[in-house]
Amino acid sequence: MGLTSCHFKARVGDQVKIRVGGDVFYAPERGGDNVRLPPHSLLLIAGGVGINPIFSILRHAISLVQRGEPAHPKAIHLLYSAKSKEELLFREEIESAAKMMRMFTVELFVTQQKPGLNESGRIQFSRLARKEIETAWHRLQQYASPSTFICGPPSLIDSSVDILAGLAVSKKDIYYEKWW
């Protein structure tokens, strides 16, 4: 039974528990009166349904760029992994944004599906690995010091944090929340 099993098994009158998320959020424009936040870039790492909060951060960051806010990220890179192409939530919006904005790049990974005939595009049919995280981090450093937001299975969070620690990334620049 997974976390979503209550969606399929719950009946009227059943009691369910609901937890509120943590306190990790992205709002660089809220630095207070006359406070200029340092320039930054964003590394977003999502696994499975962990894309939901990451997509919210992405949309907010894009909004900051479009409005010309001084606190907008200088560059954004999204690493997003799911089991199948069908489970890549928000894929069309993500790919559309990446086409429209040169400062936003994305890599999509599918872990439990093989490519179809004539398969092409942004999808890599493999696991998100150390190389992709390291490459994305170094690329973003060219623009501004990256802040990293991670959401997904605990194993993805743990391995991503370990990889970033190996790059001497400060813990204050890595944001994540383990919720299962």
Coordinates of N, CA, C and O in Angstrom, one line a residue:
M1 N 0.8 -1.2 0.0 CA 0.0 0.0 0.0 C 0.9 1.2 0.0 O 1.7 1.4 0.9
G2 N 0.7 2.1 -1.0 CA 1.4 3.3 -1.0 C 0.7 4.5 -0.4 O -0.4 4.3 0.1
L3 N 1.3 5.6 -0.5 CA 0.7 6.8 0.1 C -0.6 7.2 -0.5 O -1.5 7.8 0.1
T4 N -0.8 6.9 -1.8 CA -2.0 7.3 -2.5 C -3.1 6.2 -2.4 O -4.2 6.4 -2.9
S5 N -2.8 5.2 -1.7 CA -3.8 4.1 -1.6 C -5.1 4.5 -1.0 O -6.2 4.0 -1.3
C6 N -5.1 5.5 -0.1 CA -6.4 6.0 0.5 C -7.3 6.6 -0.6 O -8.5 6.5 -0.4
H7 N -6.7 7.0 -1.7 CA -7.6 7.6 -2.7 C -8.5 6.5 -3.3 O -9.5 6.8 -3.9
F8 N -8.0 5.3 -3.3 CA -8.7 4.2 -3.9 C -9.5 3.3 -3.0 O -10.4 2.6 -3.3
K9 N -9.1 3.4 -1.7 CA -9.7 2.5 -0.7 C -10.7 3.2 0.3 O -11.4 2.6 1.0
A10 N -10.5 4.5 0.4 CA -11.3 5.3 1.4 C -12.8 5.3 1.0 O -13.2 5.3 -0.1
R11 N -13.6 5.2 2.0 CA -15.1 5.2 1.9 C -15.6 6.4 2.7 O -15.0 6.9 3.6
V12 N -16.8 6.9 2.3 CA -17.5 7.9 3.1 C -17.5 7.5 4.5 O -17.9 6.4 4.9
G13 N -17.1 8.4 5.4 CA -17.1 8.1 6.8 C -15.8 7.7 7.4 O -15.5 7.7 8.6
D14 N -14.8 7.2 6.5 CA -13.5 6.8 6.9 C -12.7 8.0 7.4 O -13.0 9.2 6.9
Q15 N -11.9 7.8 8.4 CA -11.0 8.9 8.9 C -9.6 8.8 8.2 O -9.1 7.7 8.0
V16 N -9.1 9.9 7.7 CA -7.8 9.9 7.1 C -7.0 11.0 7.8 O -7.5 12.0 8.3
K17 N -5.7 10.8 7.7 CA -4.8 11.8 8.3 C -4.2 12.7 7.2 O -3.8 12.1 6.1
I18 N -4.1 14.0 7.4 CA -3.5 14.9 6.5 C -2.4 15.6 7.2 O -2.6 16.1 8.3
R19 N -1.3 15.7 6.5 CA -0.2 16.5 7.1 C 0.1 17.7 6.2 O 0.0 17.6 5.0
V20 N 0.4 18.8 6.9 CA 0.8 20.0 6.2 C 2.3 19.9 5.9 O 3.1 19.4 6.7
G21 N 2.7 20.4 4.7 CA 4.1 20.4 4.3 C 4.9 21.3 5.3 O 4.4 21.9 6.2
G22 N 6.2 21.3 5.0 CA 7.1 22.0 5.9 C 7.3 23.5 5.6 O 6.3 24.1 5.0
D23 N 8.4 24.0 5.9 CA 8.6 25.4 5.8 C 9.6 25.8 4.7 O 10.2 26.9 4.7
V24 N 9.8 24.9 3.7 CA 10.7 25.2 2.6 C 10.0 26.0 1.6 O 9.0 25.5 1.1
F25 N 10.4 27.2 1.2 CA 9.7 27.9 0.2 C 10.8 28.8 -0.5 O 11.9 29.0 0.0
Y26 N 10.4 29.3 -1.7 CA 11.2 30.2 -2.5 C 10.5 31.5 -2.7 O 9.5 31.6 -3.4
A27 N 11.1 32.5 -2.1 CA 10.5 33.9 -2.3 C 11.7 34.9 -2.2 O 11.7 35.6 -1.2
P28 N 12.6 34.9 -3.1 CA 13.7 35.8 -3.0 C 13.4 37.3 -3.1 O 14.1 38.1 -2.6
E29 N 12.2 37.6 -3.5 CA 11.8 39.0 -3.6 C 11.3 39.6 -2.3 O 11.1 40.8 -2.1
R30 N 11.2 38.7 -1.3 CA 10.7 39.2 0.0 C 11.9 39.4 1.0 O 11.9 38.9 2.1
G31 N 12.8 40.2 0.6 CA 14.0 40.4 1.4 C 13.8 41.6 2.4 O 14.7 41.9 3.1
G32 N 12.7 42.2 2.4 CA 12.4 43.3 3.3 C 12.7 44.6 2.6 O 13.1 44.7 1.4
D33 N 12.4 45.7 3.3 CA 12.6 47.0 2.7 C 14.0 47.3 2.3 O 15.0 47.2 3.1
N34 N 14.2 47.7 1.1 CA 15.5 48.1 0.6 C 16.6 47.1 0.7 O 17.8 47.4 0.7
V35 N 16.3 45.8 0.9 CA 17.3 44.7 0.9 C 17.4 44.1 -0.5 O 16.4 43.7 -1.0
R36 N 18.6 44.1 -0.9 CA 18.9 43.5 -2.2 C 19.5 42.1 -2.0 O 20.5 42.0 -1.4
L37 N 18.8 41.1 -2.4 CA 19.3 39.8 -2.2 C 20.4 39.5 -3.3 O 20.4 40.1 -4.3
P38 N 21.3 38.7 -2.9 CA 22.4 38.4 -3.8 C 21.9 37.7 -5.1 O 20.9 37.0 -5.0
P39 N 22.6 38.0 -6.2 CA 22.2 37.2 -7.4 C 22.3 35.7 -7.2 O 23.2 35.3 -6.4
H40 N 21.4 35.0 -7.8 CA 21.4 33.5 -7.6 C 20.9 32.9 -8.9 O 20.3 33.5 -9.7
S41 N 21.2 31.6 -9.0 CA 20.6 30.7 -10.0 C 19.9 29.6 -9.2 O 20.0 29.5 -8.0
L42 N 19.1 28.8 -9.9 CA 18.3 27.7 -9.3 C 18.6 26.4 -9.9 O 18.5 26.2 -11.1
L43 N 18.9 25.4 -9.1 CA 19.0 24.0 -9.5 C 17.8 23.4 -8.8 O 17.7 23.3 -7.6
L44 N 16.9 22.9 -9.6 CA 15.7 22.2 -9.2 C 15.8 20.7 -9.5 O 16.0 20.3 -10.7
I45 N 15.6 19.9 -8.5 CA 15.7 18.4 -8.7 C 14.4 17.8 -8.2 O 14.0 18.0 -7.0
A46 N 13.7 17.1 -9.1 CA 12.5 16.5 -8.7 C 12.4 15.0 -9.1 O 12.9 14.6 -10.2
G47 N 11.8 14.2 -8.3 CA 11.5 12.8 -8.6 C 10.1 12.5 -8.4 O 9.5 12.8 -7.3
G48 N 9.4 11.9 -9.4 CA 8.0 11.5 -9.3 C 7.1 12.7 -8.9 O 7.3 13.8 -9.5
V49 N 6.2 12.5 -8.0 CA 5.3 13.5 -7.6 C 6.0 14.7 -6.9 O 5.3 15.7 -6.6
G50 N 7.2 14.5 -6.5 CA 8.0 15.6 -6.0 C 8.1 16.8 -6.9 O 8.5 17.9 -6.5
I51 N 7.7 16.6 -8.1 CA 7.6 17.8 -9.1 C 6.6 18.8 -8.6 O 6.8 20.0 -9.0
N52 N 5.6 18.5 -7.9 CA 4.6 19.4 -7.5 C 5.1 20.7 -6.8 O 4.9 21.8 -7.3
P53 N 5.8 20.6 -5.7 CA 6.4 21.8 -5.1 C 7.5 22.4 -6.0 O 7.6 23.6 -6.0
I54 N 8.3 21.6 -6.7 CA 9.3 22.1 -7.5 C 8.7 22.9 -8.7 O 9.2 23.9 -9.1
F55 N 7.6 22.4 -9.2 CA 7.0 23.1 -10.3 C 6.4 24.5 -9.8 O 6.5 25.5 -10.5
S56 N 5.9 24.5 -8.6 CA 5.5 25.8 -8.0 C 6.7 26.8 -7.9 O 6.5 27.9 -8.2
I57 N 7.8 26.3 -7.5 CA 9.0 27.1 -7.4 C 9.4 27.6 -8.8 O 9.7 28.8 -9.0
L58 N 9.4 26.7 -9.8 CA 9.7 27.0 -11.1 C 8.8 28.1 -11.7 O 9.2 29.1 -12.3
R59 N 7.5 28.0 -11.5 CA 6.5 29.0 -12.0 C 6.8 30.3 -11.3 O 6.7 31.4 -12.0
H60 N 7.1 30.3 -10.0 CA 7.3 31.6 -9.3 C 8.6 32.2 -9.9 O 8.6 33.4 -10.1
A61 N 9.6 31.4 -10.1 CA 10.9 32.0 -10.6 C 10.7 32.5 -12.0 O 11.2 33.6 -12.3
I62 N 9.9 31.9 -12.8 CA 9.7 32.4 -14.2 C 8.9 33.7 -14.1 O 9.2 34.6 -14.8
S63 N 7.9 33.7 -13.2 CA 7.2 35.0 -13.0 C 8.1 36.1 -12.6 O 7.9 37.3 -13.1
L64 N 9.0 35.9 -11.7 CA 10.0 36.9 -11.3 C 10.8 37.4 -12.5 O 11.0 38.6 -12.7
V65 N 11.2 36.5 -13.4 CA 12.0 36.9 -14.6 C 11.1 37.7 -15.5 O 11.5 38.8 -15.9
Q66 N 9.9 37.3 -15.7 CA 9.0 38.0 -16.6 C 8.6 39.3 -16.2 O 8.4 40.3 -16.9
R67 N 8.5 39.5 -14.8 CA 8.2 40.8 -14.3 C 9.4 41.7 -14.1 O 9.3 42.9 -13.7
G68 N 10.6 41.2 -14.4 CA 11.8 42.0 -14.3 C 12.2 42.3 -12.8 O 12.8 43.3 -12.6
E69 N 11.8 41.4 -11.9 CA 12.1 41.6 -10.5 C 13.6 41.6 -10.3 O 14.3 40.7 -10.9
P70 N 14.2 42.5 -9.5 CA 15.6 42.4 -9.3 C 16.1 41.1 -8.7 O 17.2 40.7 -8.9
A71 N 15.2 40.4 -7.9 CA 15.6 39.2 -7.2 C 15.4 38.0 -8.1 O 15.5 36.8 -7.5
H72 N 15.2 38.1 -9.4 CA 14.9 36.9 -10.2 C 16.2 36.1 -10.4 O 17.3 36.6 -10.3
P73 N 16.0 34.8 -10.6 CA 17.2 33.9 -10.8 C 17.9 34.3 -12.1 O 17.2 34.6 -13.1
K74 N 19.2 34.2 -12.2 CA 19.9 34.4 -13.4 C 19.9 33.3 -14.4 O 20.0 33.5 -15.6
A75 N 19.7 32.1 -13.8 CA 19.6 30.9 -14.6 C 18.8 29.8 -13.8 O 18.9 29.8 -12.6
I76 N 18.1 28.9 -14.5 CA 17.4 27.8 -13.8 C 17.7 26.5 -14.6 O 17.7 26.5 -15.8
H77 N 17.9 25.5 -13.9 CA 18.1 24.2 -14.5 C 17.2 23.2 -13.7 O 17.4 23.1 -12.5
L78 N 16.4 22.4 -14.4 CA 15.5 21.4 -13.8 C 16.0 20.0 -14.2 O 16.1 19.7 -15.4
L79 N 16.2 19.2 -13.2 CA 16.5 17.8 -13.4 C 15.2 17.0 -12.8 O 15.0 17.1 -11.6
Y80 N 14.5 16.3 -13.7 CA 13.2 15.7 -13.3 C 13.2 14.3 -13.8 O 13.3 14.0 -14.9
S81 N 12.9 13.4 -12.8 CA 12.9 12.0 -13.1 C 11.6 11.4 -12.7 O 11.0 11.7 -11.6
A82 N 11.1 10.5 -13.5 CA 9.8 9.7 -13.2 C 10.0 8.3 -13.8 O 10.9 8.0 -14.5
K83 N 9.1 7.5 -13.4 CA 9.1 6.1 -13.8 C 8.8 5.9 -15.3 O 9.4 5.1 -16.0
S84 N 7.9 6.7 -15.8 CA 7.5 6.6 -17.3 C 7.2 8.0 -17.8 O 7.1 9.0 -17.1
K85 N 7.2 8.1 -19.2 CA 6.9 9.3 -19.8 C 5.5 9.9 -19.3 O 5.4 11.1 -19.1
E86 N 4.6 9.0 -19.1 CA 3.2 9.4 -18.7 C 3.2 10.0 -17.3 O 2.4 10.8 -17.0
E87 N 4.2 9.7 -16.5 CA 4.3 10.2 -15.2 C 5.1 11.5 -15.1 O 5.3 12.0 -14.0
L88 N 5.6 12.0 -16.2 CA 6.3 13.3 -16.2 C 5.2 14.4 -16.2 O 4.8 14.9 -17.2
L89 N 4.8 14.7 -15.0 CA 3.7 15.7 -14.8 C 4.2 17.1 -15.3 O 5.4 17.4 -15.1
F90 N 3.3 17.9 -15.8 CA 3.6 19.2 -16.3 C 4.6 19.3 -17.4 O 5.2 20.3 -17.7
R91 N 4.8 18.2 -18.1 CA 5.9 18.1 -19.1 C 5.7 19.1 -20.2 O 6.7 19.8 -20.6
E92 N 4.5 19.3 -20.7 CA 4.3 20.3 -21.8 C 4.6 21.7 -21.3 O 5.2 22.4 -22.0
E93 N 4.1 22.1 -20.1 CA 4.4 23.4 -19.6 C 5.9 23.6 -19.4 O 6.4 24.7 -19.7
I94 N 6.5 22.6 -18.9 CA 8.0 22.7 -18.6 C 8.7 22.9 -19.9 O 9.6 23.7 -20.0
E95 N 8.5 22.0 -20.9 CA 9.2 22.1 -22.2 C 8.9 23.4 -22.9 O 9.7 24.0 -23.5
S96 N 7.6 23.9 -22.8 CA 7.3 25.1 -23.4 C 8.1 26.3 -22.8 O 8.6 27.2 -23.5
A97 N 8.1 26.3 -21.5 CA 8.9 27.4 -20.8 C 10.4 27.3 -21.2 O 11.0 28.4 -21.4
A98 N 10.9 26.1 -21.3 CA 12.3 26.0 -21.7 C 12.6 26.5 -23.1 O 13.6 27.0 -23.4
K99 N 11.6 26.3 -24.0 CA 11.8 26.8 -25.3 C 11.7 28.3 -25.4 O 12.4 29.0 -26.2
M100 N 10.9 28.9 -24.5 CA 10.7 30.4 -24.5 C 11.8 31.1 -23.8 O 12.0 32.3 -24.1
M101 N 12.4 30.5 -22.8 CA 13.4 31.2 -22.0 C 14.7 30.6 -22.1 O 14.9 29.5 -21.6
R102 N 15.7 31.3 -22.6 CA 17.0 30.8 -22.8 C 17.7 30.5 -21.4 O 18.6 29.6 -21.4
M103 N 17.3 31.2 -20.4 CA 18.0 31.0 -19.1 C 17.4 29.8 -18.3 O 17.9 29.5 -17.3
F104 N 16.4 29.1 -18.9 CA 15.8 27.9 -18.3 C 16.1 26.7 -19.1 O 15.8 26.7 -20.3
T105 N 16.8 25.7 -18.5 CA 17.1 24.5 -19.2 C 16.5 23.3 -18.4 O 16.3 23.4 -17.1
V106 N 16.3 22.2 -19.0 CA 15.6 21.1 -18.4 C 16.2 19.8 -18.9 O 16.5 19.7 -20.1
E107 N 16.3 18.8 -18.0 CA 16.6 17.4 -18.4 C 15.6 16.5 -17.8 O 15.3 16.6 -16.6
L108 N 15.0 15.7 -18.6 CA 14.0 14.7 -18.2 C 14.5 13.3 -18.2 O 15.2 12.9 -19.1
F109 N 14.2 12.6 -17.2 CA 14.7 11.2 -17.1 C 13.5 10.2 -16.8 O 12.6 10.5 -16.0
V110 N 13.5 9.1 -17.5 CA 12.5 8.1 -17.3 C 13.3 6.8 -16.9 O 14.2 6.4 -17.6
T111 N 12.9 6.2 -15.8 CA 13.7 5.1 -15.2 C 13.2 3.7 -15.5 O 13.9 2.8 -15.4
Q112 N 11.9 3.6 -15.8 CA 11.3 2.2 -15.9 C 10.6 2.0 -17.2 O 9.6 1.3 -17.3
Q113 N 11.1 2.6 -18.3 CA 10.5 2.5 -19.6 C 11.6 2.6 -20.6 O 12.5 3.4 -20.5
K114 N 11.4 1.8 -21.7 CA 12.4 1.9 -22.8 C 11.9 2.9 -23.8 O 10.7 3.1 -24.0
P115 N 12.8 3.5 -24.6 CA 12.4 4.4 -25.6 C 11.6 3.6 -26.7 O 11.9 2.5 -27.0
G116 N 10.6 4.3 -27.3 CA 9.8 3.7 -28.4 C 10.6 3.9 -29.7 O 11.6 4.5 -29.8
L117 N 10.0 3.4 -30.8 CA 10.6 3.6 -32.1 C 10.6 5.1 -32.4 O 9.7 5.8 -32.1
N118 N 11.7 5.6 -33.0 CA 11.8 7.0 -33.4 C 11.7 7.9 -32.2 O 11.3 9.1 -32.4
E119 N 12.0 7.5 -31.1 CA 11.9 8.3 -29.9 C 13.1 9.3 -29.9 O 14.2 9.0 -30.1
S120 N 12.7 10.6 -29.7 CA 13.7 11.6 -29.6 C 13.2 12.7 -28.7 O 12.1 12.6 -28.2
G121 N 14.0 13.7 -28.5 CA 13.6 14.7 -27.6 C 14.4 14.8 -26.4 O 15.5 14.3 -26.3
R122 N 13.8 15.5 -25.4 CA 14.6 15.8 -24.1 C 14.7 14.6 -23.2 O 15.4 14.7 -22.2
I123 N 14.0 13.5 -23.4 CA 13.9 12.5 -22.4 C 15.1 11.6 -22.5 O 15.5 11.1 -23.5
Q124 N 15.7 11.3 -21.3 CA 16.8 10.4 -21.2 C 16.2 9.1 -20.5 O 15.6 9.3 -19.5
F125 N 16.4 8.0 -21.1 CA 15.9 6.8 -20.5 C 16.9 6.1 -19.6 O 17.5 5.1 -20.0
S126 N 17.1 6.8 -18.5 CA 18.1 6.3 -17.5 C 17.8 7.0 -16.2 O 16.9 7.9 -16.1
R127 N 18.5 6.6 -15.2 CA 18.4 7.3 -13.9 C 19.2 8.6 -13.9 O 20.2 8.7 -14.5
L128 N 18.7 9.5 -13.1 CA 19.4 10.8 -12.8 C 20.6 10.4 -12.1 O 20.5 9.7 -11.0
A129 N 21.8 10.8 -12.5 CA 23.1 10.3 -11.9 C 23.9 11.5 -11.5 O 23.6 12.7 -11.8
R130 N 25.0 11.2 -10.8 CA 25.9 12.2 -10.3 C 26.4 13.1 -11.3 O 26.4 14.3 -11.1
K131 N 26.7 12.6 -12.5 CA 27.2 13.4 -13.6 C 26.3 14.6 -13.9 O 26.7 15.7 -14.1
E132 N 25.0 14.3 -14.0 CA 24.0 15.3 -14.4 C 23.9 16.4 -13.3 O 23.8 17.6 -13.6
I133 N 23.9 16.0 -12.1 CA 23.8 17.0 -11.0 C 25.1 17.8 -10.9 O 25.0 19.1 -10.9
E134 N 26.3 17.2 -11.1 CA 27.5 18.0 -11.0 C 27.6 18.9 -12.2 O 28.0 20.1 -12.1
T135 N 27.2 18.4 -13.4 CA 27.3 19.3 -14.6 C 26.4 20.5 -14.5 O 26.7 21.6 -14.8
A136 N 25.1 20.2 -14.0 CA 24.2 21.3 -13.9 C 24.7 22.3 -12.9 O 24.6 23.5 -13.1
W137 N 25.2 21.9 -11.7 CA 25.7 22.8 -10.7 C 26.8 23.7 -11.3 O 26.8 24.9 -11.1
H138 N 27.8 23.1 -11.9 CA 28.9 23.8 -12.5 C 28.4 24.8 -13.6 O 28.9 26.0 -13.6
R139 N 27.5 24.4 -14.4 CA 27.0 25.3 -15.4 C 26.3 26.5 -14.8 O 26.5 27.7 -15.2
L140 N 25.5 26.3 -13.7 CA 24.7 27.4 -13.1 C 25.7 28.3 -12.4 O 25.4 29.5 -12.3
Q141 N 26.8 27.8 -11.9 CA 27.8 28.7 -11.2 C 28.3 29.8 -12.1 O 28.7 30.8 -11.6
Q142 N 28.3 29.5 -13.4 CA 28.8 30.5 -14.3 C 27.9 31.8 -14.3 O 28.3 32.9 -14.7
Y143 N 26.6 31.7 -13.9 CA 25.7 32.8 -13.9 C 25.6 33.4 -12.5 O 25.6 34.6 -12.4
A144 N 25.5 32.6 -11.5 CA 25.4 33.1 -10.1 C 25.4 31.9 -9.2 O 25.0 30.8 -9.6
S145 N 25.7 32.1 -7.9 CA 25.7 31.0 -7.0 C 24.4 30.3 -6.9 O 23.3 30.9 -6.6
P146 N 24.3 29.0 -7.2 CA 23.0 28.3 -7.2 C 22.4 28.0 -5.8 O 23.2 27.6 -4.9
S147 N 21.1 28.1 -5.7 CA 20.4 27.6 -4.6 C 19.7 26.3 -5.2 O 19.2 26.3 -6.3
T148 N 19.7 25.2 -4.4 CA 19.1 24.0 -4.9 C 17.9 23.6 -4.1 O 18.0 23.6 -2.8
F149 N 16.9 23.2 -4.8 CA 15.6 22.7 -4.1 C 15.4 21.3 -4.7 O 15.4 21.1 -5.9
I150 N 15.2 20.4 -3.7 CA 15.0 19.0 -4.1 C 13.7 18.4 -3.4 O 13.5 18.7 -2.3
C151 N 13.0 17.7 -4.2 CA 11.8 17.0 -3.7 C 11.6 15.7 -4.5 O 11.6 15.7 -5.7
G152 N 11.4 14.7 -3.7 CA 11.2 13.4 -4.3 C 11.4 12.3 -3.3 O 11.4 12.5 -2.1
P153 N 11.6 11.1 -3.7 CA 11.8 10.0 -2.8 C 13.1 10.2 -2.0 O 14.0 10.9 -2.4
P154 N 13.1 9.7 -0.7 CA 14.2 9.9 0.2 C 15.5 9.5 -0.4 O 16.5 10.2 -0.2
S155 N 15.6 8.5 -1.2 CA 16.9 8.1 -1.8 C 17.4 9.1 -2.8 O 18.6 9.4 -2.9
L156 N 16.5 9.8 -3.5 CA 16.9 10.8 -4.5 C 17.4 12.0 -3.7 O 18.4 12.6 -4.0
I157 N 16.7 12.4 -2.6 CA 17.1 13.5 -1.8 C 18.5 13.2 -1.2 O 19.4 14.1 -1.3
D158 N 18.6 12.1 -0.5 CA 19.9 11.7 0.1 C 21.1 11.7 -0.9 O 22.1 12.3 -0.6
S159 N 20.9 11.1 -2.0 CA 22.0 11.0 -3.0 C 22.3 12.4 -3.5 O 23.5 12.7 -3.7
S160 N 21.3 13.2 -3.8 CA 21.5 14.6 -4.3 C 22.3 15.4 -3.3 O 23.2 16.1 -3.7
V161 N 21.9 15.4 -2.1 CA 22.5 16.1 -1.0 C 24.0 15.7 -0.9 O 24.9 16.5 -0.8
D162 N 24.2 14.4 -0.9 CA 25.6 13.8 -0.8 C 26.5 14.3 -2.0 O 27.6 14.7 -1.8
I163 N 25.9 14.3 -3.2 CA 26.6 14.8 -4.4 C 27.0 16.2 -4.2 O 28.1 16.7 -4.5
L164 N 26.0 17.0 -3.8 CA 26.2 18.5 -3.6 C 27.3 18.7 -2.5 O 28.1 19.6 -2.7
A165 N 27.2 18.0 -1.5 CA 28.2 18.1 -0.4 C 29.6 17.8 -0.9 O 30.6 18.5 -0.5
G166 N 29.7 16.8 -1.8 CA 31.0 16.5 -2.4 C 31.5 17.6 -3.3 O 32.7 17.7 -3.6
L167 N 30.6 18.5 -3.7 CA 31.1 19.7 -4.5 C 31.3 20.9 -3.6 O 31.5 22.0 -4.0
A168 N 31.3 20.6 -2.3 CA 31.5 21.7 -1.2 C 30.4 22.7 -1.3 O 30.6 23.9 -0.9
V169 N 29.2 22.3 -1.6 CA 28.0 23.2 -1.6 C 27.6 23.4 -0.1 O 27.5 22.5 0.6
S170 N 27.4 24.7 0.3 CA 27.0 25.0 1.6 C 25.6 24.4 1.9 O 24.7 24.5 1.1
K171 N 25.4 23.9 3.1 CA 24.1 23.3 3.5 C 23.0 24.4 3.4 O 21.9 24.1 3.2
K172 N 23.4 25.7 3.6 CA 22.4 26.8 3.6 C 21.9 27.0 2.1 O 20.9 27.7 2.0
D173 N 22.5 26.4 1.1 CA 22.1 26.6 -0.2 C 21.4 25.4 -0.8 O 21.1 25.3 -2.0
I174 N 21.1 24.4 0.1 CA 20.3 23.2 -0.3 C 19.1 23.1 0.5 O 19.1 23.1 1.8
Y175 N 17.9 23.1 -0.2 CA 16.6 23.0 0.5 C 15.9 21.7 0.1 O 15.8 21.5 -1.1
Y176 N 15.4 21.0 1.0 CA 14.7 19.8 0.8 C 13.8 19.5 1.9 O 13.9 20.0 3.0
E177 N 12.8 18.6 1.7 CA 11.9 18.2 2.7 C 11.6 16.7 2.5 O 11.2 16.4 1.4
K178 N 11.8 15.9 3.5 CA 11.5 14.5 3.4 C 10.1 14.3 3.9 O 9.9 14.6 5.1
W179 N 9.1 13.9 3.1 CA 7.8 13.8 3.6 C 7.2 12.4 3.5 O 6.0 12.2 3.6
W180 N 8.0 11.4 3.2 CA 7.5 10.0 3.3 C 8.6 9.1 3.7 O 9.7 9.4 3.8

